[in-house]
Amino acid sequence: MKSFWKKGEPFIWLTGAALSVTLLMAAVLIVVVLVNGLGVFWPSRVATATLHDGGSVMGEIMRREPVYEGQGERLQFKVGNRELYGLDFRWVDESDISSIEYLDDAVVLERMEYGNFYGCIVGLSPEALAVTTGEEPMRQLRQAHEYVLQQKEHLEALDEKVAAVSYRMERLQRKEKSLLYKGRKATDADIVALRQQQDGEQQEFHRLLLRQSEMAAKVHAYRATFADASGSERSMPLMDLVRFYQPNSMSVFNKVHYYLIKLVELFCDSPRESNTEGGLFPAIFGTVMLIFIMSLFSFPLGVLAAVYLREYAREGLIVRLVRIAVNNLAGIPSIVYGIFGLAFFVYGIGGSIDRMFFPEQLPTPTFGTGGILWASLTLSLLTVPVVIVATEEALGAIPAGVREGSLALGATKFQTLTRILLPMASPGIMTGLILAMARAAGEVAPLMITGVVKIAPALPVDGTFPFVHLDRKFMHLGFHIYDIGFQSPNVEAAKPMVFVTTLLLVLIVLVMSSVAIYLRNKMKKRYTYGTF
């Protein structure tokens, strides 16, 4: 027994158990996210329950659990039809249900507003019937909807023209303000010319708006009428329908096709319904761009600081204090960095830029408000201690003989650093960058006060000069999870999107980390000894 304790057998079991528990927790986390995230877009069957009191309920059965009092179970139906019922979900005791059917003609409508509608088709408006052939209702609905989608594309093209004219008018107004700010008089020829151009753009703007409203009124006349489980009819414009399907009569192939369409929408489209439906492209783009800009500042700053501390700074009290400060910086709550970013970057630097380069726009801020540049700089400050510590550790792990041998062969200290030490330390430096990216991807608190928004009207990169707009606000997957999970007025309906967004955020971190790990391994094979 004495030998058992002396050899350290219990410690081996203890460390093995700790590793197992850690791996198990990580696996459970991944499995929970996968199970709840992957099945969101699979089309479930629509049940129609007839109740003993003569009523009926139509919707997807989401959950089943024991009743609070008595015996039996209760079922949670996703009934949709928010404008009729005022809620998306309804609990029904199984004892109150006389029968459950799965009707082939039950239709699920995905709408731009008010969530899903569950019911059956009643008919089309005369305008919609005029663009269809045949007598089968669903076929007529598909034909009319395809026609309306074509008209909707024309409306969206008009929207883009209206936005372009609005942008030109804004630029002309800025030029006029700039000239007036510089002391030019209102009768100056340049200002008169600018106002004439604004008048021309204003006329074009009103002409496009009139044409847009006429076309919208015409498209809204294409309508369809549906009835819910109780027979209440609801007429709605086909333009408000995103898609529709009959899940009870869909084959497995059709369901797979629908699932793939939803995945494409998730990656490529913008959100709708207060972010609880639609795609996540703006949030994905904002997250990746934020991490990319953060890395551009954090990586070189952290590596240079670590090189100075390890290779050039003379060991002493000040250097020790600096190391202690750097290590402590990594433990400061992230919201503190957010407050600092708001005060220093947004109000300090951004406000100074506005006063120097955009004084005619004040008090409306240009850079003196939250934006992706200030959020990235704040995250850079938050993650730079991680890069410094990792780089210092990597440089410190290189044997002193390597430095001495290089210097003995006639190389300068700079040549030794750039050609020997940094390549050998590159795997450790990349590890620091990976940790910094992972932390930046998951941080939300500092972003909430430095530039992230619930819905961004435009991306930080577009086709408008100067193409990259670092002053714009942006969307972020982490904030998206917080917003729809805790701020949404309908948390229960938003729950599936919470898991989908979480899964997406994990995937982005894994993909970016995998690329960095691949580069690290390539460098490890090329530059280092077996020590690294």
Coordinates of C-alpha atoms in Angstrom, one line a residue, residues 11-469:
F11 CA -2.5 10.9 -8.9
I12 CA -2.4 9.2 -12.3
W13 CA -6.1 8.1 -11.8
L14 CA -7.0 11.6 -10.6
T15 CA -5.4 13.3 -13.7
G16 CA -7.0 10.8 -16.0
A17 CA -10.4 11.4 -14.4
A18 CA -10.0 15.2 -14.7
L19 CA -9.2 14.8 -18.4
S20 CA -12.2 12.5 -19.0
V21 CA -14.6 14.9 -17.2
T22 CA -13.3 17.8 -19.3
L23 CA -13.7 15.9 -22.6
L24 CA -17.1 14.7 -21.5
M25 CA -18.3 18.2 -20.8
A26 CA -17.0 19.4 -24.2
A27 CA -18.7 16.5 -25.9
V28 CA -22.0 17.1 -24.2
L29 CA -21.9 20.8 -25.1
I30 CA -21.3 19.9 -28.8
V31 CA -23.9 17.2 -28.8
V32 CA -26.6 19.5 -27.2
V33 CA -25.9 22.2 -29.8
L34 CA -25.9 19.8 -32.7
V35 CA -29.1 18.0 -31.7
N36 CA -31.0 21.3 -31.2
G37 CA -29.4 23.1 -34.1
L38 CA -29.4 20.6 -37.0
G39 CA -33.0 19.6 -36.7
V40 CA -34.5 23.1 -36.8
F41 CA -35.0 23.2 -40.5
W42 CA -36.4 19.7 -41.0
P43 CA -40.1 20.0 -42.0
S44 CA -42.2 18.4 -39.3
R45 CA -45.6 17.0 -39.9
V46 CA -48.6 19.1 -39.1
A47 CA -51.1 17.5 -36.7
T48 CA -54.8 18.4 -36.5
A49 CA -56.2 17.6 -33.1
T50 CA -59.9 17.4 -32.4
L51 CA -60.8 18.2 -28.9
H52 CA -63.6 16.7 -26.8
D53 CA -65.2 20.2 -26.5
G54 CA -65.6 20.4 -30.3
G55 CA -62.6 22.6 -30.8
S56 CA -59.6 21.8 -32.9
V57 CA -55.9 22.6 -32.9
M58 CA -53.6 22.5 -35.9
G59 CA -49.8 22.8 -35.7
E60 CA -46.5 21.0 -35.2
I61 CA -46.1 18.9 -32.0
M62 CA -43.0 20.3 -30.5
R63 CA -42.8 18.7 -27.0
R64 CA -44.6 16.2 -24.8
E65 CA -44.3 16.1 -21.0
P66 CA -46.3 14.9 -18.0
V67 CA -49.1 17.1 -16.7
Y68 CA -48.6 19.0 -13.5
E69 CA -51.6 17.5 -11.7
G70 CA -53.1 14.1 -12.3
Q71 CA -51.9 11.5 -14.8
G72 CA -51.2 11.6 -18.5
E73 CA -49.2 13.9 -20.7
R74 CA -49.7 17.3 -22.3
L75 CA -48.6 18.3 -25.8
Q76 CA -47.1 21.5 -27.0
F77 CA -48.4 22.6 -30.4
K78 CA -46.7 25.3 -32.5
V79 CA -50.0 26.8 -33.8
G80 CA -48.6 29.9 -35.5
N81 CA -51.3 32.2 -36.9
R82 CA -50.1 34.9 -34.5
E83 CA -52.5 37.6 -35.8
L84 CA -55.5 35.2 -35.0
Y85 CA -54.4 33.7 -31.7
G86 CA -51.9 36.2 -30.3
L87 CA -49.4 33.4 -29.5
D88 CA -47.3 30.8 -31.3
F89 CA -47.5 27.9 -29.0
R90 CA -50.4 26.2 -27.1
W91 CA -50.3 23.4 -24.5
V92 CA -53.1 20.8 -24.7
D93 CA -53.7 18.0 -22.3
E94 CA -53.7 14.6 -24.0
S95 CA -56.9 13.7 -22.1
D96 CA -58.7 16.6 -23.8
I97 CA -57.9 15.3 -27.3
S98 CA -60.3 12.9 -29.0
S99 CA -58.3 12.3 -32.2
I100 CA -55.2 13.4 -34.1
E101 CA -55.1 13.5 -37.9
Y102 CA -52.3 14.4 -40.3
L103 CA -54.2 16.0 -43.3
D104 CA -52.5 15.9 -46.6
D105 CA -53.8 19.3 -47.6
A106 CA -52.5 21.1 -44.5
V107 CA -50.3 24.0 -45.6
V108 CA -47.4 25.7 -43.8
L109 CA -46.9 29.3 -44.9
E110 CA -43.6 31.0 -44.1
R111 CA -44.3 34.7 -44.0
M112 CA -42.3 38.0 -43.9
E113 CA -44.2 38.9 -40.7
Y114 CA -46.3 37.3 -38.0
G115 CA -44.5 33.9 -38.2
N116 CA -45.8 30.7 -39.8
F117 CA -49.5 30.2 -40.7
Y118 CA -51.0 26.7 -40.4
G119 CA -54.2 26.0 -42.4
C120 CA -55.6 24.9 -45.7
I121 CA -56.0 26.9 -48.9
V122 CA -59.4 28.3 -49.7
G123 CA -58.9 30.2 -52.9
L124 CA -57.1 33.0 -54.9
S125 CA -58.1 36.5 -55.7
P126 CA -59.2 37.2 -59.3
E127 CA -55.9 38.9 -60.1
A128 CA -54.0 35.9 -58.9
L129 CA -56.2 33.4 -60.8
A130 CA -55.6 35.4 -64.0
V131 CA -51.9 34.3 -64.1
T132 CA -52.6 30.6 -63.4
T133 CA -53.6 27.6 -65.3
G134 CA -55.4 24.4 -64.2
E135 CA -57.8 23.9 -61.4
E136 CA -55.6 22.2 -58.6
P137 CA -55.4 24.9 -55.8
M138 CA -51.8 24.3 -54.8
R139 CA -50.6 24.4 -58.4
Q140 CA -52.5 27.6 -58.9
L141 CA -50.9 29.0 -55.7
R142 CA -47.4 28.1 -56.9
Q143 CA -47.9 29.7 -60.3
A144 CA -49.3 32.9 -58.8
H145 CA -46.5 33.0 -56.2
E146 CA -43.8 32.6 -58.9
Y147 CA -45.4 35.4 -60.9
V148 CA -45.5 37.7 -57.8
L149 CA -41.9 36.9 -57.0
Q150 CA -40.9 38.1 -60.4
Q151 CA -42.8 41.3 -59.8
K152 CA -41.1 41.6 -56.4
E153 CA -37.7 41.5 -58.1
H154 CA -38.7 44.6 -60.1
L155 CA -39.7 46.2 -56.8
E156 CA -36.4 45.4 -55.2
A157 CA -34.6 46.8 -58.3
L158 CA -36.6 50.0 -57.7
D159 CA -35.6 50.0 -54.0
E160 CA -31.9 49.9 -55.1
K161 CA -32.4 52.8 -57.4
V162 CA -34.2 54.8 -54.6
A163 CA -31.3 54.0 -52.3
A164 CA -28.7 55.1 -54.9
V165 CA -30.5 58.4 -55.5
S166 CA -30.8 59.0 -51.7
Y167 CA -27.1 58.3 -51.3
R168 CA -26.3 60.9 -54.1
M169 CA -28.5 63.5 -52.5
E170 CA -26.8 62.9 -49.1
R171 CA -23.3 63.4 -50.8
L172 CA -24.5 66.6 -52.4
Q173 CA -25.8 67.9 -49.1
R174 CA -22.5 67.1 -47.4
K175 CA -20.6 69.0 -50.1
E176 CA -22.9 72.0 -49.7
K177 CA -22.5 71.9 -45.9
S178 CA -18.7 71.7 -46.4
L179 CA -18.7 74.8 -48.6
L180 CA -20.9 76.8 -46.3
Y181 CA -18.7 75.8 -43.3
K182 CA -15.7 77.1 -45.2
G183 CA -17.3 80.5 -45.5
R184 CA -18.7 80.4 -49.0
K185 CA -22.0 82.3 -49.5
A186 CA -25.3 80.8 -50.5
T187 CA -25.2 82.8 -53.7
D188 CA -21.8 81.2 -54.7
A189 CA -21.9 79.6 -58.1
D190 CA -20.7 76.2 -56.8
I191 CA -23.4 76.1 -54.1
V192 CA -26.1 77.1 -56.6
A193 CA -24.9 74.3 -58.9
L194 CA -25.0 71.8 -56.0
R195 CA -28.6 72.9 -55.2
Q196 CA -29.7 72.5 -58.8
Q197 CA -28.2 69.0 -58.8
Q198 CA -30.1 68.3 -55.5
D199 CA -33.3 69.5 -57.1
G200 CA -32.8 67.2 -60.0
E201 CA -32.1 64.2 -57.7
Q202 CA -35.1 65.2 -55.6
Q203 CA -37.4 65.0 -58.7
E204 CA -35.9 61.7 -59.6
F205 CA -36.4 60.4 -56.1
H206 CA -40.2 61.4 -56.1
R207 CA -40.6 59.9 -59.5
L208 CA -39.2 56.6 -58.4
L209 CA -41.2 56.6 -55.1
L210 CA -44.4 57.1 -57.1
R211 CA -43.6 54.3 -59.5
Q212 CA -42.7 52.1 -56.6
S213 CA -45.9 52.7 -54.7
E214 CA -48.0 52.1 -57.9
M215 CA -46.2 48.8 -58.5
A216 CA -46.5 47.7 -54.8
A217 CA -50.3 48.4 -54.9
K218 CA -50.6 46.3 -58.0
V219 CA -48.6 43.4 -56.6
H220 CA -50.6 43.5 -53.3
A221 CA -53.7 42.7 -55.3
Y222 CA -52.4 39.2 -55.8
R223 CA -53.8 37.5 -52.7
A224 CA -54.7 34.1 -51.4
T225 CA -57.2 33.1 -48.7
F226 CA -56.5 30.3 -46.2
A227 CA -58.5 28.8 -43.4
D228 CA -57.2 27.7 -40.0
A229 CA -58.3 24.6 -38.1
S230 CA -61.5 26.2 -36.8
G231 CA -62.4 27.5 -40.3
S232 CA -61.5 31.2 -39.7
E233 CA -60.4 32.6 -43.0
R234 CA -57.4 34.9 -43.6
S235 CA -56.6 36.7 -46.8
M236 CA -53.0 37.7 -47.3
P237 CA -50.9 39.1 -50.1
L238 CA -48.7 36.6 -52.0
M239 CA -45.9 39.0 -51.8
D240 CA -45.7 38.5 -48.0
L241 CA -45.2 34.7 -48.4
V242 CA -41.6 33.5 -48.4
R243 CA -42.5 29.9 -49.2
F244 CA -45.2 27.3 -48.5
Y245 CA -45.3 23.6 -48.4
Q246 CA -47.5 20.6 -47.4
P247 CA -45.3 18.6 -45.0
N248 CA -47.7 15.7 -44.5
S249 CA -47.5 14.8 -48.2
M250 CA -43.8 15.5 -48.7
S251 CA -41.5 12.6 -49.6
V252 CA -38.0 12.3 -48.0
F253 CA -36.4 13.7 -51.1
N254 CA -38.7 16.8 -50.9
K255 CA -37.9 17.3 -47.3
V256 CA -34.1 17.0 -48.0
H257 CA -34.6 19.6 -50.7
Y258 CA -36.5 21.9 -48.4
Y259 CA -33.8 21.5 -45.7
L260 CA -31.0 22.5 -48.2
I261 CA -33.0 25.5 -49.3
K262 CA -33.2 26.6 -45.7
L263 CA -29.5 26.1 -45.2
V264 CA -28.8 28.3 -48.2
E265 CA -31.1 30.9 -46.8
L266 CA -29.3 30.8 -43.5
F267 CA -25.9 31.5 -45.0
C268 CA -26.9 33.9 -47.8
D269 CA -30.0 35.9 -46.7
S270 CA -30.7 38.7 -44.2
P271 CA -32.8 38.1 -41.1
R272 CA -36.4 38.9 -40.7
E273 CA -39.1 38.7 -38.1
S274 CA -36.9 40.5 -35.5
N275 CA -34.0 38.2 -36.3
T276 CA -36.0 35.0 -35.4
E277 CA -36.4 33.9 -39.0
G278 CA -34.4 34.1 -42.3
G279 CA -30.7 34.2 -42.8
L280 CA -27.7 35.2 -40.9
F281 CA -25.4 36.5 -43.6
P282 CA -24.9 40.0 -42.1
A283 CA -24.0 38.5 -38.7
I284 CA -21.6 36.0 -40.3
F285 CA -20.0 38.7 -42.3
G286 CA -19.7 41.1 -39.4
T287 CA -18.2 38.4 -37.1
V288 CA -15.6 37.2 -39.6
M289 CA -14.6 40.8 -40.5
L290 CA -14.4 41.8 -36.9
I291 CA -12.0 38.9 -36.1
F292 CA -10.0 39.7 -39.2
I293 CA -9.5 43.4 -38.4
M294 CA -8.8 42.5 -34.8
S295 CA -6.1 40.1 -35.8
L296 CA -4.5 42.8 -38.1
F297 CA -3.9 45.0 -35.0
S298 CA -3.5 42.4 -32.2
F299 CA -1.1 40.0 -33.9
P300 CA 1.8 42.5 -34.9
L301 CA 1.4 44.6 -31.7
G302 CA 1.5 41.5 -29.5
V303 CA 4.5 39.9 -31.3
L304 CA 6.5 43.1 -31.3
A305 CA 5.9 43.8 -27.6
A306 CA 6.9 40.3 -26.7
V307 CA 10.1 40.4 -28.8
Y308 CA 11.1 43.6 -27.1
L309 CA 10.4 42.2 -23.6
R310 CA 12.2 38.9 -24.3
E311 CA 15.1 39.9 -26.6
Y312 CA 15.9 43.6 -26.0
A313 CA 14.6 44.8 -22.6
R314 CA 17.0 44.6 -19.7
E315 CA 15.7 42.4 -16.9
G316 CA 14.8 44.5 -13.9
L317 CA 12.0 45.8 -11.8
I318 CA 10.3 47.7 -14.6
V319 CA 10.3 44.7 -16.9
R320 CA 8.9 42.5 -14.2
L321 CA 6.2 45.0 -13.5
V322 CA 5.3 45.2 -17.2
R323 CA 5.0 41.4 -17.3
I324 CA 2.8 41.4 -14.2
A325 CA 0.6 44.1 -15.8
V326 CA 0.3 42.2 -19.1
N327 CA -0.7 39.0 -17.3
N328 CA -3.3 41.0 -15.2
L329 CA -4.7 42.6 -18.3
A330 CA -5.8 39.2 -19.5
G331 CA -8.0 38.8 -16.4
I332 CA -9.8 42.1 -16.5
P333 CA -13.6 41.8 -17.3
S334 CA -14.3 42.4 -20.9
I335 CA -17.0 45.0 -20.2
V336 CA -14.2 47.2 -18.7
Y337 CA -12.5 47.1 -22.1
G338 CA -15.8 48.1 -23.7
I339 CA -16.0 51.2 -21.4
F340 CA -12.4 52.0 -22.3
G341 CA -13.1 51.6 -26.0
L342 CA -16.2 53.8 -25.8
A343 CA -14.3 56.6 -24.0
F344 CA -10.9 56.4 -25.8
F345 CA -11.6 55.1 -29.3
V346 CA -15.2 56.3 -30.0
Y347 CA -15.4 59.6 -28.1
G348 CA -11.7 60.4 -28.0
I349 CA -10.2 59.4 -31.4
G350 CA -13.5 59.3 -33.3
G351 CA -14.6 62.6 -31.9
S352 CA -11.2 64.2 -32.8
I353 CA -11.4 62.8 -36.4
D354 CA -14.9 64.3 -36.7
R355 CA -13.7 67.7 -35.5
M356 CA -10.7 67.6 -37.8
F357 CA -12.1 66.1 -41.1
F358 CA -15.9 66.4 -40.8
P359 CA -16.7 69.6 -38.9
E360 CA -19.5 70.5 -41.2
Q361 CA -21.4 67.3 -40.2
L362 CA -21.4 68.0 -36.5
P363 CA -23.2 67.5 -34.2
T364 CA -24.1 64.4 -36.3
P365 CA -21.1 62.1 -35.7
T366 CA -19.3 60.3 -38.5
F367 CA -16.5 58.4 -36.7
G368 CA -17.5 59.6 -33.2
T369 CA -20.0 56.8 -32.8
G370 CA -19.8 53.1 -32.6
G371 CA -18.5 51.2 -35.6
I372 CA -16.6 48.0 -36.6
L373 CA -13.2 49.8 -36.5
W374 CA -13.6 50.8 -32.8
A375 CA -15.0 47.4 -31.8
S376 CA -12.1 45.7 -33.5
L377 CA -9.5 47.9 -31.8
T378 CA -11.2 47.3 -28.4
L379 CA -11.0 43.5 -29.0
S380 CA -7.4 43.9 -30.1
L381 CA -6.6 45.5 -26.8
L382 CA -8.5 42.7 -25.0
T383 CA -6.6 39.9 -26.8
V384 CA -3.1 41.4 -27.2
P385 CA -2.0 40.1 -23.7
V386 CA -2.7 36.5 -25.0
V387 CA -0.5 37.0 -28.0
I388 CA 2.3 38.6 -25.9
V389 CA 2.3 35.8 -23.3
A390 CA 2.3 33.1 -26.0
T391 CA 5.0 34.8 -28.0
E392 CA 7.2 35.3 -25.0
E393 CA 6.8 31.7 -23.9
A394 CA 7.7 30.5 -27.4
L395 CA 10.9 32.7 -27.6
G396 CA 11.9 31.7 -24.1
A397 CA 11.7 28.0 -25.0
I398 CA 14.4 28.4 -27.6
P399 CA 17.7 27.2 -26.1
A400 CA 20.3 29.9 -25.4
G401 CA 22.8 28.0 -27.4
V402 CA 20.9 28.7 -30.6
R403 CA 21.3 32.4 -30.1
E404 CA 24.9 32.1 -29.1
G405 CA 25.7 29.9 -32.1
S406 CA 24.1 32.4 -34.5
L407 CA 26.0 35.4 -33.0
A408 CA 29.3 33.4 -33.0
L409 CA 28.9 32.8 -36.7
G410 CA 28.8 36.5 -37.3
A411 CA 25.1 37.2 -37.6
T412 CA 23.7 40.4 -36.0
K413 CA 21.1 40.3 -33.3
F414 CA 18.5 41.4 -35.8
Q415 CA 19.4 38.7 -38.3
T416 CA 19.4 36.1 -35.5
L417 CA 15.9 37.3 -34.5
T418 CA 14.3 37.4 -37.9
R419 CA 16.0 34.4 -39.5
I420 CA 16.4 32.0 -36.5
L421 CA 14.3 32.9 -33.5
L422 CA 11.0 34.1 -34.9
P423 CA 10.7 31.2 -37.4
M424 CA 11.4 28.7 -34.6
A425 CA 8.9 30.4 -32.3
S426 CA 6.2 30.7 -35.0
P427 CA 4.2 27.7 -33.9
G428 CA 3.9 29.2 -30.4
I429 CA 3.0 32.6 -31.9
M430 CA 0.3 31.0 -34.0
T431 CA -1.1 29.3 -30.9
G432 CA -1.4 32.7 -29.3
L433 CA -3.2 34.0 -32.3
I434 CA -5.6 31.0 -32.3
L435 CA -6.5 31.6 -28.6
A436 CA -6.9 35.4 -29.3
M437 CA -9.3 34.7 -32.2
A438 CA -11.3 32.2 -30.2
R439 CA -11.7 34.7 -27.4
A440 CA -12.6 37.6 -29.7
A441 CA -15.3 35.5 -31.5
G442 CA -17.1 34.8 -28.3
E443 CA -16.9 38.3 -26.7
V444 CA -20.2 40.3 -26.7
A445 CA -20.1 42.7 -23.8
P446 CA -17.5 45.2 -25.2
L447 CA -19.2 45.1 -28.6
M448 CA -22.5 46.2 -27.2
I449 CA -21.2 49.7 -26.5
T450 CA -18.7 50.0 -29.3
G451 CA -20.7 49.3 -32.5
V452 CA -22.7 46.1 -32.7
V453 CA -26.5 46.5 -33.5
K454 CA -29.5 44.3 -33.7
I455 CA -30.1 45.0 -37.4
A456 CA -27.5 46.7 -39.6
P457 CA -29.0 48.5 -42.7
A458 CA -25.7 48.0 -44.7
L459 CA -22.6 45.9 -44.6
P460 CA -19.2 47.4 -43.8
V461 CA -18.1 46.4 -47.3
D462 CA -20.2 47.2 -50.4
G463 CA -19.9 48.6 -53.9
T464 CA -20.2 52.2 -52.9
F465 CA -17.0 54.3 -52.8
P466 CA -14.7 53.9 -50.7
F467 CA -16.0 50.3 -50.7
V468 CA -14.8 49.6 -47.1
H469 CA -16.8 51.6 -44.5

